[in-house]
Amino acid sequence: MSENSRMDENDNDKKEVSQEKMFTLKKWNAVAMWSWDVECDTCAICRVQVMDACLRCQAESKKDFYGKQDCVVVWGECNHSFHYCCMSLWVKQNNRCPLCQQEWSIQRMGK
Amino acid sequence: MLKEKGQLKFEDKWTYMRPIVLKLLKQEPVSPSEWQELFYDVHLVCLWDEKGPMKLRDALHEDIIQFIKQAQTKVLAQRQEEALLKAYIVEWRKFFTQCNYLPTPFRQLESSLQGKTTAGNSSIQGNNIKKGQNDESIVRKLMLDSWNESIFMDIKRRLQDSAMKLIHAERNGEAFDSQLVIGVRESYVNLCSNPDDHLQIYRENFEAAYIESTDMFYRLKAPEQLAENGVQSYMRYADQKLREEEARALKYLEAGSNGVIQCCVNVLVGQPLPVLLAECAPLIKAGETDRLQLMFRLLERVPEGVQPMLKELENHIVQAGLADMVAAADIITQDSEKYVERLLELFRKFSKLVHDAFSDDPRFLTARDKAFKTVVNDTKVFCLELNTGRAAATKIVAPESKCPELLANYCDMLLRRTPLSKRLTTEEIESRLRDVLLVLKYVSNKDVFMRYHKAHLTRRLILDASADSEKEEDMVEWLREVGMPADYVNKLARMFQDIKVSEDLNAQFRTSTARHDAINIKILNAGAWARGSERVTVSLPVELEDYIPEVEEFYKKKHSGRKLQWYHHMSNGTITFSTNGGKFDLDVTTFQMAVLFAWNQRPHDKITYENLRLATELPDGELRRTLWSLVAFPKLKRQLLQLTPSVTNPKDFTEHTVFWVNQEFALIKNGKPQRRGKVNLIGRLQLSTERSQMEDNQSIVQLRIFRTQEAIIKILKMRKKISNAALQTELVDILKNMFLPSKK
């Protein structure tokens, strides 16, 4: 595809150049979905998908849809992940990961 | 006077008193002084003569009886019914008036008599209290009892009979003095001295006679009317008669005696019930609301009258509704607007019937709802195939009505920018959406509606095609109001939230990199939006490809712990197509873009299917579909791409089919090619591929199983023990907002 790479260069120039081209891009509405980068997609504590709010947050049935604080995900050093709400309750009783019993320490938080 | 009459005797005084008493009885004028005298004399007798009170009472009794005897002869002298009644009433009135006057002077007598009968010592205060309790005075009771014994017992049969004859005559339309009957009744009521139930005599005699005569009368008349004039005019007759009798009872009977009406209802409605009911179905069919109303009024009075009517109504709605649907099957299966409108029209028709004929009686409303549910969920006209692919082979899924899908389509037409939604005002759209919710109430497989509604909403949001975003959000709230499951409604709400978040993000992205005004990004929550995990791979044209790492880089700075997946089958855009014929803006999907951009390098080449597949890396099915939309877009007269050999179906493309860009492409307006213009080639945004469609169906079936299990556990946790039947009804109750669990 040598032709292709040549066209690339043209592309990287500006639209004035591409005027002779048959099809030019005017607008692109790109759609992507985000999800938590987790190994297991259910929270082992509340058994709800980590993508959804945890059971507690759902039960509070927050009516203010807009600007509502999301129920985020937290990863431990052991790389297991849970709802942050669920885990913060869990560690009050037992400071170990419910899945591997390692000492729990937060590796990173979802944002 | 007190002093000289130290030894006052009853006998001395009575001679003075008697003429006054007689005058009073005869209602002759009594002078004030005579009246005063009487008081005084009674007082004296009671005070001075030990036996005075007893004697006085006996003498009084004697006189009263005497008087009554005279009255009796006067009354009985009348041979004729009416005259007899009249005479009786005249005498009774006279007598009864006296009952109120005569006792007054003898009050002293009463206190002494009572004092003797109750205790020995007659303290006045004690007597007063007693008298207060016993409001019927002794003399009055004496008078009434005497009347009752001497005259009333003798002639009550005759009185009653005459009164009933009069009433009979009135029923036959002859006029007479109603006061006569009323007078008789009054005497019955007032005569009774039983303090606990002062209507006793009246009830046992007068009312009983009245009921009997009424019963006799209509037992004869009703069948006659029915035979002569047919059912419909009979109903009018019965209704009219019932009213008349009610009015008559009000006039002639004491309040609170409804025995008569009950008897009338029994004879007029209860007896010919089967005949009346037979008429019900034809009337409903003909929509004769007036007559139905009449019938309802009649049948409501008998306990088992309404139930069959409900049944008839239900049958009618189901039959008429289904017949209507079947008759219009061709149109409504294709056109969801027509279908929903037809449904609503039916619904309104039946509601009107219930309103007009049965004044919105709750029992009939329930019958309507039940019947309408049957119509809505009927599968005769069209059934929705929950095609589950492999699963279908092992398990037969009961067919379901396609109604929810069509309803969702209709909603989409109202909420999207369409010719329909443009034509209507906001209020009209709102009322129609409400209508949809109304019908939705009757749909049993609501989860199917939810699925389609969500799909439509996704399309509208991604294509930015909502006619009115406020209405969209209203709709979500309405769905919540009608009891859609919260998690579903929350997801819809979440989608709106996501779109807003996305807009902010997009704005930030644009300020961060100034040169990308051609790109709009929507980064959405996979939990709320994604339908299945399947994505379609495509090799993007370089123009697009360049953006990807930049967006991802940007996103990583904003958020952490998230991974992005590009949903190119949802993304879309606008490209400018320049030909010799002019310049056109094309709204296209990203797939279409990928295909079309393949010609940028070699504008006039003919490219084979196989090469296009290599260039775009689209899966076979998607490529065929995309190409088909470019070679045979229904709204275009001149297509964008041309091919050889021509085919009639995307399945017929072969590896060697060749495609080329139609350089003569132009939009045709009023028969003339235009040099400029805009055309939307997106059509219906493909949200899912065939495979994920199948997964979707499967997931609905799967979800139903889960929901059922979940509900069973919920119930059993509460009840611990439950019978199978009770469990089933509770299950239906819990799940009815999503679907109707099948028995299994």
XYZ file of C-alpha atoms in Angstrom, chain B residues 302-558:
257
model
C -80.865 -7.211 41.451
C -77.865 -8.955 42.933
C -77.028 -11.273 40.030
C -77.901 -8.771 37.308
C -74.629 -6.989 36.642
C -72.279 -9.935 36.479
C -73.642 -11.286 33.165
C -73.568 -7.794 31.726
C -69.899 -7.502 32.572
C -69.286 -10.759 30.825
C -71.136 -9.586 27.743
C -69.186 -6.371 27.645
C -65.927 -8.178 27.963
C -66.822 -10.586 25.198
C -67.855 -7.776 22.971
C -64.675 -5.798 23.459
C -62.510 -8.806 22.825
C -64.431 -9.814 19.744
C -64.845 -6.402 18.252
C -61.295 -5.443 19.090
C -59.790 -8.530 17.546
C -62.036 -8.374 14.520
C -60.911 -4.810 13.977
C -57.282 -5.781 14.320
C -57.579 -8.697 11.962
C -59.409 -6.601 9.416
C -56.673 -4.008 9.429
C -53.867 -6.507 9.790
C -52.132 -5.487 6.558
C -51.704 -1.869 7.518
C -51.094 -2.091 11.183
C -48.440 -4.727 11.123
C -46.365 -2.441 8.956
C -47.148 0.927 10.341
C -46.779 1.387 14.045
C -48.394 4.780 13.964
C -51.539 3.391 12.407
C -51.465 0.470 14.766
C -51.222 2.545 17.907
C -53.801 4.954 16.652
C -56.122 2.105 15.839
C -55.628 0.661 19.281
C -56.267 3.969 20.947
C -59.313 4.545 18.845
C -60.669 1.205 19.966
C -59.818 2.002 23.513
C -61.573 5.328 23.344
C -64.581 3.763 21.708
C -64.946 1.203 24.446
C -64.232 3.710 27.171
C -66.915 5.916 25.757
C -69.296 3.010 25.744
C -68.531 2.293 29.363
C -68.832 5.950 30.184
C -72.093 6.553 28.367
C -73.847 3.342 29.111
C -72.529 2.449 32.504
C -71.513 5.847 33.883
C -67.963 4.622 34.403
C -69.028 2.098 36.953
C -65.831 0.600 38.375
C -66.962 -2.938 37.688
C -67.405 -2.157 34.022
C -64.097 -0.353 33.876
C -62.449 -3.473 35.187
C -64.197 -5.568 32.590
C -63.022 -3.162 29.916
C -59.456 -3.329 31.164
C -59.493 -7.083 31.244
C -60.883 -7.334 27.744
C -58.523 -4.746 26.391
C -55.615 -6.602 27.818
C -56.696 -9.602 25.826
C -56.875 -7.559 22.666
C -53.496 -5.952 23.173
C -51.720 -9.149 23.988
C -53.388 -11.173 21.320
C -51.041 -12.960 19.014
C -53.387 -13.733 16.150
C -52.505 -10.781 13.988
C -48.815 -10.746 14.579
C -46.553 -12.392 16.946
C -43.189 -11.420 18.108
C -40.722 -14.184 17.657
C -38.365 -14.263 20.504
C -35.995 -16.041 18.285
C -33.311 -17.376 20.495
C -31.343 -19.203 17.881
C -30.034 -22.406 19.346
C -32.265 -22.164 22.364
C -35.323 -22.161 20.149
C -34.648 -25.673 19.078
C -34.770 -27.009 22.585
C -37.457 -24.855 24.038
C -40.634 -23.642 22.469
C -41.223 -20.051 23.408
C -44.840 -19.044 23.597
C -45.609 -16.448 20.944
C -46.127 -12.956 22.219
C -47.833 -9.947 20.811
C -45.734 -7.601 18.768
C -47.565 -4.759 20.412
C -44.736 -3.553 22.662
C -42.371 -3.311 19.715
C -44.856 -1.262 17.763
C -45.557 0.916 20.736
C -41.872 1.587 21.128
C -41.608 2.424 17.445
C -44.448 4.837 17.785
C -42.777 6.503 20.764
C -39.661 6.828 18.665
C -41.596 8.529 15.904
C -42.957 11.005 18.387
C -39.690 11.724 20.126
C -37.373 11.738 17.134
C -37.311 14.497 14.587
C -39.687 12.953 12.098
C -42.361 14.310 9.806
C -44.864 13.146 12.413
C -43.280 14.911 15.359
C -42.794 18.060 13.295
C -46.452 18.107 12.381
C -47.636 17.916 15.965
C -47.509 20.525 18.689
C -45.767 19.821 21.956
C -49.089 19.303 23.661
C -50.214 16.856 21.019
C -47.021 14.890 21.348
C -47.357 14.830 25.068
C -50.912 13.592 24.959
C -49.928 10.906 22.480
C -47.096 9.755 24.646
C -49.540 9.542 27.494
C -51.740 7.455 25.264
C -48.872 5.093 24.641
C -48.359 4.693 28.336
C -52.041 3.999 28.640
C -51.845 1.152 26.174
C -48.602 0.008 27.691
C -50.472 -0.564 30.905
C -52.286 -3.400 29.176
C -49.247 -4.974 27.607
C -48.084 -8.035 29.418
C -44.587 -8.295 27.979
C -43.402 -4.879 29.026
C -39.776 -5.958 29.064
C -39.899 -6.151 25.285
C -41.132 -2.604 25.145
C -38.300 -1.553 27.412
C -35.764 -3.175 25.185
C -37.036 -1.491 22.065
C -37.542 1.804 23.753
C -34.004 1.781 25.008
C -32.680 0.924 21.561
C -34.603 3.788 20.043
C -33.428 6.138 22.732
C -29.843 5.097 22.132
C -30.205 5.909 18.458
C -31.800 9.244 19.146
C -29.140 10.262 21.607
C -26.207 9.142 19.508
C -27.533 10.654 16.323
C -28.647 13.698 18.236
C -32.035 13.243 16.695
C -34.340 13.983 19.582
C -37.089 16.387 18.718
C -37.261 17.721 22.240
C -34.858 16.701 24.943
C -37.166 17.902 27.669
C -39.855 15.597 26.448
C -37.381 12.755 26.414
C -36.660 13.219 30.062
C -40.327 13.661 30.860
C -40.945 10.352 29.188
C -38.431 8.655 31.447
C -40.205 10.057 34.470
C -43.558 8.936 33.116
C -42.208 5.481 32.649
C -41.136 5.551 36.245
C -44.582 6.711 37.237
C -46.344 3.872 35.474
C -44.265 1.455 37.444
C -41.491 0.363 35.132
C -38.746 -1.373 37.054
C -36.478 1.118 38.752
C -33.208 -0.330 37.511
C -34.412 0.016 33.937
C -35.602 3.575 34.360
C -32.414 4.459 36.194
C -30.404 3.234 33.262
C -32.385 5.420 30.918
C -31.827 8.383 33.181
C -28.167 7.481 33.344
C -28.006 7.688 29.574
C -29.155 11.285 29.618
C -26.635 12.056 32.283
C -23.939 10.399 30.227
C -24.758 12.462 27.179
C -24.385 15.634 29.183
C -21.118 14.512 30.723
C -19.975 13.646 27.240
C -20.799 17.075 25.932
C -18.666 18.659 28.631
C -15.879 16.261 27.896
C -16.106 17.049 24.222
C -15.875 20.743 24.889
C -12.801 20.196 27.025
C -11.254 18.023 24.380
C -11.766 20.635 21.749
C -10.169 23.389 23.784
C -7.259 21.133 24.589
C -6.527 20.511 20.910
C -7.626 23.400 18.811
C -7.353 21.870 15.397
C -9.960 19.117 15.821
C -13.164 20.908 15.214
C -14.245 18.079 12.960
C -14.562 15.571 15.744
C -17.222 15.082 18.314
C -16.624 12.480 20.941
C -19.184 10.629 22.950
C -17.680 8.532 25.672
C -20.402 6.661 27.422
C -20.829 4.362 30.352
C -20.761 0.817 29.087
C -22.939 -0.281 32.008
C -25.831 1.858 30.912
C -25.465 1.751 27.154
C -23.741 -1.319 25.932
C -25.831 -4.030 24.446
C -23.756 -7.127 24.517
C -20.047 -6.912 24.359
C -19.734 -7.419 20.662
C -17.950 -4.844 18.620
C -17.292 -4.780 14.959
C -13.760 -4.391 13.801
C -13.118 -1.986 11.029
C -10.043 -0.523 9.601
C -10.692 3.162 9.851
C -9.719 5.558 7.140
C -6.552 7.358 8.174
C -8.475 10.599 8.489
C -10.297 9.047 11.409
C -7.641 6.740 12.696
C -5.470 9.722 13.652
C -7.927 10.942 16.184
C -8.105 7.744 18.164
C -4.818 7.851 20.106
C -5.278 11.502 20.780
C -8.703 11.003 22.307
C -7.475 8.076 24.337
C -4.553 10.094 25.591
C -6.828 12.894 26.572
C -9.236 10.565 28.316
C -6.503 8.920 30.311
C -5.550 12.270 31.719
C -9.105 12.869 32.802
